[in-house]
PDB file of C-alpha atoms in Angstrom:
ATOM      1  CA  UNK B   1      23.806 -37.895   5.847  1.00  0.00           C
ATOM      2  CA  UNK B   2      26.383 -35.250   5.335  1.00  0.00           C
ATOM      3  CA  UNK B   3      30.096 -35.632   5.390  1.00  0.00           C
ATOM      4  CA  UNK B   4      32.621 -32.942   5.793  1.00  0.00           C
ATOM      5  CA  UNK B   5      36.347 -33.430   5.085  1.00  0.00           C
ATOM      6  CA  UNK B   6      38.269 -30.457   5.967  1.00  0.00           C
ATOM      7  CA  UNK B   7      42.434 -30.995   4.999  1.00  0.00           C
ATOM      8  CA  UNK B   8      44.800 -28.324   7.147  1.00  0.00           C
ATOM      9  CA  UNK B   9      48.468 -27.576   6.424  1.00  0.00           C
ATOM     10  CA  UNK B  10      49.496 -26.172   9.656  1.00  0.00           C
ATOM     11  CA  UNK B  11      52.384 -24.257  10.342  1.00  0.00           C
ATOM     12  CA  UNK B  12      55.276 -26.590  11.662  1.00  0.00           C
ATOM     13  CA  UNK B  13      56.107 -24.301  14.708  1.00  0.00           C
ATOM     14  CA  UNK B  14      51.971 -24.680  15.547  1.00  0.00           C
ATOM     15  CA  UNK B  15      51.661 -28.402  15.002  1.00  0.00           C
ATOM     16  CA  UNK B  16      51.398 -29.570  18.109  1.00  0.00           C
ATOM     17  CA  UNK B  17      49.220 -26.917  19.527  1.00  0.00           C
ATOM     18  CA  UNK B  18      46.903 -28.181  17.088  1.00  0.00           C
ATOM     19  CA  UNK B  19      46.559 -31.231  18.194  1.00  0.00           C
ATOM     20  CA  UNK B  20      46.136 -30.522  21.485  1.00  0.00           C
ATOM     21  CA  UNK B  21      43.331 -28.348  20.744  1.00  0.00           C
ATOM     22  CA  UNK B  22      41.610 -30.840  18.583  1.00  0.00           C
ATOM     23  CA  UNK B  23      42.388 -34.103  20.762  1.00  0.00           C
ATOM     24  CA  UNK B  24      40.317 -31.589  23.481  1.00  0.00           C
ATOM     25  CA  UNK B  25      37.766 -30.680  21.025  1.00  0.00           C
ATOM     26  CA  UNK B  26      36.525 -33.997  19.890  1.00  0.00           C
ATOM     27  CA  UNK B  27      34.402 -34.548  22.603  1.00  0.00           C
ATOM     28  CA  UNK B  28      32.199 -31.623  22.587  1.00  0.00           C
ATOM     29  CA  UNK B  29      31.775 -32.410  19.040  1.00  0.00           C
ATOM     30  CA  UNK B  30      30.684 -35.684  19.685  1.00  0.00           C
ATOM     31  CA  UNK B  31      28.180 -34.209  22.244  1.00  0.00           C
ATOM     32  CA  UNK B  32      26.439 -32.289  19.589  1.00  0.00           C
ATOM     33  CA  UNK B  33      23.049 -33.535  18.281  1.00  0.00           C
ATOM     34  CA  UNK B  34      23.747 -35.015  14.965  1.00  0.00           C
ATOM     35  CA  UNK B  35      27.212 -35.586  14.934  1.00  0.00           C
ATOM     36  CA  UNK B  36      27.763 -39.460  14.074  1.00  0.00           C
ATOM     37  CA  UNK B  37      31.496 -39.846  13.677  1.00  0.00           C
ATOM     38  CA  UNK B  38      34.040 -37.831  14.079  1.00  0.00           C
ATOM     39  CA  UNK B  39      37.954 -38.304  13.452  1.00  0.00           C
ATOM     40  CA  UNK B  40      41.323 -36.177  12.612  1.00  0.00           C
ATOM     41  CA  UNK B  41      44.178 -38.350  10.490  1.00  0.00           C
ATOM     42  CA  UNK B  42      47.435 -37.153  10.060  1.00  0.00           C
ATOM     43  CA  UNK B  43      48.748 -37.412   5.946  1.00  0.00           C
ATOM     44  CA  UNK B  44      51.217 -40.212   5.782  1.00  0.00           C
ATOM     45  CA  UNK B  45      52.708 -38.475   2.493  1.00  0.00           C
ATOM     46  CA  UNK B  46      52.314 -34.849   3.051  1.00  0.00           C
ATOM     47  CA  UNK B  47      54.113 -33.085   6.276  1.00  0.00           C
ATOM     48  CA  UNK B  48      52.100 -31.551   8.860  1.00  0.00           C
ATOM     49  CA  UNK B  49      48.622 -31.999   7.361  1.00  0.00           C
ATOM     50  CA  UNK B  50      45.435 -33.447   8.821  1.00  0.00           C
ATOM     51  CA  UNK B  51      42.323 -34.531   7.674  1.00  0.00           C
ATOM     52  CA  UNK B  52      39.136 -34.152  10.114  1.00  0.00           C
ATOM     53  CA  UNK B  53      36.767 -36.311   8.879  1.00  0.00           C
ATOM     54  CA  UNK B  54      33.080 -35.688  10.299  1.00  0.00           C
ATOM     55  CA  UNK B  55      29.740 -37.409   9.506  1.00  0.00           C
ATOM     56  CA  UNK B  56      26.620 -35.884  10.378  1.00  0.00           C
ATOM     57  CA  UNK B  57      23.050 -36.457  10.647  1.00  0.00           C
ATOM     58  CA  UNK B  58      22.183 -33.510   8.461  1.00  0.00           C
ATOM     59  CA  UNK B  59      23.377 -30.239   6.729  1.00  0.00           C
ATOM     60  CA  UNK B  60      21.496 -28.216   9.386  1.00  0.00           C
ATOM     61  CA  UNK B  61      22.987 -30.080  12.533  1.00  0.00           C
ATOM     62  CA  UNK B  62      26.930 -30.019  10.854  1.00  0.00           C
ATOM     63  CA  UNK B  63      26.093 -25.867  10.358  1.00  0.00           C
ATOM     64  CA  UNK B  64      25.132 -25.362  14.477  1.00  0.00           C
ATOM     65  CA  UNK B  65      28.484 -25.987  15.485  1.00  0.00           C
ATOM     66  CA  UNK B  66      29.926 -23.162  13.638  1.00  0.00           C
ATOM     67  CA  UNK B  67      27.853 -21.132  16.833  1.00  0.00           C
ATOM     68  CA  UNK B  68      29.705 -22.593  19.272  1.00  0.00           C
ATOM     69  CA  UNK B  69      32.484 -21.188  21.055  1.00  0.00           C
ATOM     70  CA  UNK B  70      34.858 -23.462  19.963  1.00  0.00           C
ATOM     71  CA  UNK B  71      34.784 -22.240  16.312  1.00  0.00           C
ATOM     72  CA  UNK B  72      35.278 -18.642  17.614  1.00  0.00           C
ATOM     73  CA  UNK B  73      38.417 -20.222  19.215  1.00  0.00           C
ATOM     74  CA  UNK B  74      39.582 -21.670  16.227  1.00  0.00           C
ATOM     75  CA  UNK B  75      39.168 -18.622  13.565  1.00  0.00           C
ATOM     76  CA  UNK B  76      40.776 -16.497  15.800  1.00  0.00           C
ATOM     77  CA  UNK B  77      43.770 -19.018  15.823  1.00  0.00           C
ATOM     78  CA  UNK B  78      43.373 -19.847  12.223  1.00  0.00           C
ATOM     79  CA  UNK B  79      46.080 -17.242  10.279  1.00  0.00           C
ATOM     80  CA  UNK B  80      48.527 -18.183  12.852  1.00  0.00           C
ATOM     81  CA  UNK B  81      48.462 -21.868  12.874  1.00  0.00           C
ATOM     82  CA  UNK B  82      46.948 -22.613   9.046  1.00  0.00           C
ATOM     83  CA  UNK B  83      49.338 -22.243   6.356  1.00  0.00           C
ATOM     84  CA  UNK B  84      46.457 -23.551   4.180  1.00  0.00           C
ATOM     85  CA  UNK B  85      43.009 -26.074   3.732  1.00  0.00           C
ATOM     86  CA  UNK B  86      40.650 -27.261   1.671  1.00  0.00           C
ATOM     87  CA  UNK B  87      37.048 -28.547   2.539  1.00  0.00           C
ATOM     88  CA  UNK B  88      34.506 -30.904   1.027  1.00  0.00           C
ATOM     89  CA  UNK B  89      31.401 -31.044   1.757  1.00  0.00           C
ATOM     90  CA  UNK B  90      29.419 -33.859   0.336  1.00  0.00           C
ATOM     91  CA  UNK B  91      26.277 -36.387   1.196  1.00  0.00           C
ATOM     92  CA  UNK B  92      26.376 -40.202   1.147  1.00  0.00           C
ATOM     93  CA  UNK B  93      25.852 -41.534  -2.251  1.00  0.00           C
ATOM     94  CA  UNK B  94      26.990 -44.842  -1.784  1.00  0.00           C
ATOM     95  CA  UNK B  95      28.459 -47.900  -0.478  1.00  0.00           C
ATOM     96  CA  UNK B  96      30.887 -50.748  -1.218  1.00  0.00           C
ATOM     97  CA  UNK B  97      31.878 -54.050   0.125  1.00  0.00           C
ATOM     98  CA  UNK B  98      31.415 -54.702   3.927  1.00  0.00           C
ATOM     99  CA  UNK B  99      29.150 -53.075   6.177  1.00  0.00           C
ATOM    100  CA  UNK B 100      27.257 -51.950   2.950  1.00  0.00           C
ATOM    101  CA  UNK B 101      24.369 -49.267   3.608  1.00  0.00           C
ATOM    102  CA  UNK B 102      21.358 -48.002   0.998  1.00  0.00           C
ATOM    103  CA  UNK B 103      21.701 -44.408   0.477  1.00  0.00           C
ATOM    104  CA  UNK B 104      18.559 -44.093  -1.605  1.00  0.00           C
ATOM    105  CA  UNK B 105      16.648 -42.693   0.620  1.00  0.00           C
ATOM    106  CA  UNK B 106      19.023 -39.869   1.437  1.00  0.00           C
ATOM    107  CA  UNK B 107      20.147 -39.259  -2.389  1.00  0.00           C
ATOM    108  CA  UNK B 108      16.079 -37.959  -2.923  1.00  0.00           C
ATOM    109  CA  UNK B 109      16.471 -33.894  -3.374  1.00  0.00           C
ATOM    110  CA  UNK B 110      20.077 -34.381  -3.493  1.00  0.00           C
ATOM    111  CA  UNK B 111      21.566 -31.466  -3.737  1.00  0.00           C
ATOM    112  CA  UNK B 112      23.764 -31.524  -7.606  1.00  0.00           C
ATOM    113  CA  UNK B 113      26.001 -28.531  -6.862  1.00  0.00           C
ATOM    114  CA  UNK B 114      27.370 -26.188  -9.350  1.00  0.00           C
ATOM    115  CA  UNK B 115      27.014 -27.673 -12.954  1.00  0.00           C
ATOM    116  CA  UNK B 116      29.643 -25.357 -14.266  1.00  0.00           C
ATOM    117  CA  UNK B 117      32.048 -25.959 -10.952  1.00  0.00           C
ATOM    118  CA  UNK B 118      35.480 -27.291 -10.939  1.00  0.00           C
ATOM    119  CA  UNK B 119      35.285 -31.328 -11.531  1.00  0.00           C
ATOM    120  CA  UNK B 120      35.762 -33.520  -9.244  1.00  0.00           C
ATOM    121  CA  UNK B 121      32.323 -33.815  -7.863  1.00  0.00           C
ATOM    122  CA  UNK B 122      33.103 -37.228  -6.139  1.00  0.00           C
ATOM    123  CA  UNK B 123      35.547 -38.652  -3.533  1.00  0.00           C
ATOM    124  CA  UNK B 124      35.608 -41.793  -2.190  1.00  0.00           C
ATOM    125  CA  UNK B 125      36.618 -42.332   1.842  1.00  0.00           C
ATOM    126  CA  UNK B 126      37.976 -46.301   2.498  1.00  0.00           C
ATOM    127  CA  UNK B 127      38.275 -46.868   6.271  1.00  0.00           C
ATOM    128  CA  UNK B 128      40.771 -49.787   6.752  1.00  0.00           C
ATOM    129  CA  UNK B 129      42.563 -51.560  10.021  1.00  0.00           C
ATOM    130  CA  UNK B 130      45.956 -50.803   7.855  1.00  0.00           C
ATOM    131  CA  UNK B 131      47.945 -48.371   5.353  1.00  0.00           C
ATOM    132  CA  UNK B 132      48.647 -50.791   2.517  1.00  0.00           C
ATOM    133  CA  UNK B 133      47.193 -50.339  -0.607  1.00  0.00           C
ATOM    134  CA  UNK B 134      47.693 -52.681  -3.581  1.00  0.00           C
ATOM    135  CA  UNK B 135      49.699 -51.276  -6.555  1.00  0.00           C
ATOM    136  CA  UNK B 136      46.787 -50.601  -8.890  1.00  0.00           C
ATOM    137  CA  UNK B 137      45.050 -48.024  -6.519  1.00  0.00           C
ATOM    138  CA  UNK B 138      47.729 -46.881  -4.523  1.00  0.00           C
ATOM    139  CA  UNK B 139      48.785 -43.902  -6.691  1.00  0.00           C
ATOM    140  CA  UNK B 140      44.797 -42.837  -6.884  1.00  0.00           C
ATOM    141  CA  UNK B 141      44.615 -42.560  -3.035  1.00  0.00           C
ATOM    142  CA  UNK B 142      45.906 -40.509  -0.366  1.00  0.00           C
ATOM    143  CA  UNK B 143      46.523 -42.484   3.013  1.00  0.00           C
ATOM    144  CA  UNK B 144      45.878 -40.849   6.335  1.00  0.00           C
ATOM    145  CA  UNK B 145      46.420 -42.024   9.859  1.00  0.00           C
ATOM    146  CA  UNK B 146      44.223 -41.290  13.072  1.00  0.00           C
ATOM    147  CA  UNK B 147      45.442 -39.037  15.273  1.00  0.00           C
ATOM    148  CA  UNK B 148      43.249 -40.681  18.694  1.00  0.00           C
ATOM    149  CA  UNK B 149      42.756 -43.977  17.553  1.00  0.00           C
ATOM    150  CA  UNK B 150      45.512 -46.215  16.967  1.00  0.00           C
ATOM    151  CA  UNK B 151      46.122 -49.284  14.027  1.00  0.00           C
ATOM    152  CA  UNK B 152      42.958 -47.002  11.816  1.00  0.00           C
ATOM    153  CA  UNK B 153      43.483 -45.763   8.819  1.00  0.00           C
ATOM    154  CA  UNK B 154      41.506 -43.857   5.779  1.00  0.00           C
ATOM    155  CA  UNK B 155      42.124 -43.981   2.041  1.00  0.00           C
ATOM    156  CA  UNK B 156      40.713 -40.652   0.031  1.00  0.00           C
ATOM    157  CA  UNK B 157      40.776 -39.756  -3.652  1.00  0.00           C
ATOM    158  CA  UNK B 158      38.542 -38.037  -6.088  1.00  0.00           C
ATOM    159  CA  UNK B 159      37.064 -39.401  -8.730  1.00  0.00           C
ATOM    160  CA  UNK B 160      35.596 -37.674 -11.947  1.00  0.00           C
ATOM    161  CA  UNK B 161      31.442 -39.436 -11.233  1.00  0.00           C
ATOM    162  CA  UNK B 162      29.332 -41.966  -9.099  1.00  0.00           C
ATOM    163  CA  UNK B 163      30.645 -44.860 -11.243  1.00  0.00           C
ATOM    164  CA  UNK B 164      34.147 -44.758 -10.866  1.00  0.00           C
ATOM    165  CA  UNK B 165      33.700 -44.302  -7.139  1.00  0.00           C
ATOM    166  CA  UNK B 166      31.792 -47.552  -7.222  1.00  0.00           C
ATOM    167  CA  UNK B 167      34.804 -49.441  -9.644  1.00  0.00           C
ATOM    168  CA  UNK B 168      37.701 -47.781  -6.950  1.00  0.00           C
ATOM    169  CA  UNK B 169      35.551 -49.160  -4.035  1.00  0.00           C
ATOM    170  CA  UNK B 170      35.373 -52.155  -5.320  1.00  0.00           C
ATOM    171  CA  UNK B 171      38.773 -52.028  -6.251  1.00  0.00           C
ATOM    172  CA  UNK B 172      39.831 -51.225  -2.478  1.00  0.00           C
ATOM    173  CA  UNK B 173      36.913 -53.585  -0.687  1.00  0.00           C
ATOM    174  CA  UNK B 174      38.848 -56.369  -2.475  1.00  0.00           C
ATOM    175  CA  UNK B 175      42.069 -55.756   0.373  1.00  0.00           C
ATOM    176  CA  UNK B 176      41.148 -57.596   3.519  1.00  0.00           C
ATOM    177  CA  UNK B 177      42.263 -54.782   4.964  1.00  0.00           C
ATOM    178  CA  UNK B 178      39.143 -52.058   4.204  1.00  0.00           C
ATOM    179  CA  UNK B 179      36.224 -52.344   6.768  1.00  0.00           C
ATOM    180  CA  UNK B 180      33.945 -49.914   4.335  1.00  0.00           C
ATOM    181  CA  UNK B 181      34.362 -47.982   1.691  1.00  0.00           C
ATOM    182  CA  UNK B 182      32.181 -45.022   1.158  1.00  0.00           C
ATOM    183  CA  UNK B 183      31.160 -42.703  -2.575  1.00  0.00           C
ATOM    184  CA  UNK B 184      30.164 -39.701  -1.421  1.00  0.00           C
ATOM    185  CA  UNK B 185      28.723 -36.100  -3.278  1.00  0.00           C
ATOM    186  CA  UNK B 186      30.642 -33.513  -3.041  1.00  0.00           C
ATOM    187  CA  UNK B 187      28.348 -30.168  -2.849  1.00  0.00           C
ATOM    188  CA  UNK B 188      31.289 -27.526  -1.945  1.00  0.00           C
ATOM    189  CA  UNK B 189      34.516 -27.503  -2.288  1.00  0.00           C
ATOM    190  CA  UNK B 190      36.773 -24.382  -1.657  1.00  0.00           C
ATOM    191  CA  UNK B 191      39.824 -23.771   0.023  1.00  0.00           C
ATOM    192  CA  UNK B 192      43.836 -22.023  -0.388  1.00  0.00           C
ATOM    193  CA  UNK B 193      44.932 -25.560  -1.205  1.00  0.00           C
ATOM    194  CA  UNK B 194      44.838 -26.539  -4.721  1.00  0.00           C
ATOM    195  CA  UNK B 195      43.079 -29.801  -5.516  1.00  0.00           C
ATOM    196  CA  UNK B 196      46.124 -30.822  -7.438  1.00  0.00           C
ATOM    197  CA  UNK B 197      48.266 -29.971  -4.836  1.00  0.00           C
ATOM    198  CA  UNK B 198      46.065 -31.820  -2.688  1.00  0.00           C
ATOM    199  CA  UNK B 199      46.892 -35.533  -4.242  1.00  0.00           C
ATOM    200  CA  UNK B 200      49.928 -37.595  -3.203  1.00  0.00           C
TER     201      UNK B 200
END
C-alpha cells in the first residue's frame, strides 16, 4: 500500500477557501478505485498548515487522480493559495501496537529510493482519539488535528531507519490514547518547505 502525506502552508487570506475546496473534494477522492483512507489535519503548532494524509491501494491507482479535473482545479489555484509544501511519498513498512498488520507481503520489490538522497527515509504516522503525547516523544512528533472528523488526531515525525520507527511506535502505542501506529518508506520527498522547517 502506498501512503502520501502532502503538508501545505497556505496563504492566511486563502485559508478558508481551502478548506472549503477540500471538505468538497474528499468525496470524489474517496470514490476513486484504490483510495483506502483519506484525511486533511490542521498543524496544532504551525499556523495555517495542513496535512492530507491519503492511503492507497497502489502507486498506479494514487497517480490516476492527478487526471482528474479536480487536480487541474487545484494547480491552477496553487501559487495563489500555497505559500509552500512538502510531500512524502512512502509504502507501508510496518506496524505497531493495536490493530497491528503484516506488511511483508507488500515490502517484496520495495522500492529503496535514492541511496545518495537527503536522510530521512522513514516517518512514522500514530493515529490517536487525542493530542497528548508523553514527554519523552513529544518533542520528536508533530501533532495534527482533522479537519472533518472531530476528537481524531495524528502524530508524524521522521526517523533516520526502520528500527527507530519501530522503538518510537512502540514508544507512542504505549499511550492509551494511539489506535495504530504506522512505519512507513518514504520513496520521494520534495517540496519548497524545508524538512527542518517542517518539525515542531
Amino acid at each position: 500500500m502506498i501512503v502520501q502525506l502532502l503538508e501545505v502552508s497556505i496563504a492566511e487570506r486563502h485559508f478558508d477557501r481551502y478548506l472549503e475546496l477540500a471538505i468538497a473534494l474528499k468525496p470524489k477522492l474517496e470514490a476513486m478505485p484504490g483510495c483506502i483512507f483519506i484525511d486533511r489535519f490542521k498543524s496544532l503548532s504551525r499556523k495555517n498548515v495542513l496535512l492530507s494524509y491519503q492511503i492507497w491501494r497502489d502507486d498506479a491507482c494514487r497517480t490516476a487522480r492527478r487526471a482528474e479535473d479536480h487536480h487541474r482545479v487545484r494547480t491552477t489555484d496553487r501559487k495563489k493559495i500555497f505559500a509552500g509544501y512538502r510531500v512524502r511519498v512512502a509504502r507501508m513498512a510496518d506496524d505497531v501496537g493495536p490493530g497491528r498488520q503484516d506488511w511483508q507481503a507488500a515490502r517484496q520489490g520495495m522500492a529503496c529510493g535514492d541511496p545518495e538522497g537527503p536522510m530521512p527515509r522513514y516517518a512514522v504516522v500514530a493515529e490517536a482519539i487525542h493530542p497528548e503525547l508523553s514527554a519523552d516523544v513529544r518533542e520528536l512528533c508533530e501533532s495534527y488535528q482533522s479537519v472533518y472528523r472531530g476528537g481524531r488526531f495524528v502524530h508524524l515525525a521522521d526517523v533516520r531507519d526502520e528500527q527507530a520507527g519501530r522503538d518510537l511506535g512502540q514508544q507512542l502505542s504505549e499511550g492509551s490514547a494511539i489506535e495504530s501506529s504506522h512505519i512507513v518508506k518514504i520513496i520521494r520527498d520534495d517540496g519548497t518547505i524545508e524538512r527542518d522547517a517542517a518539525q515542531p
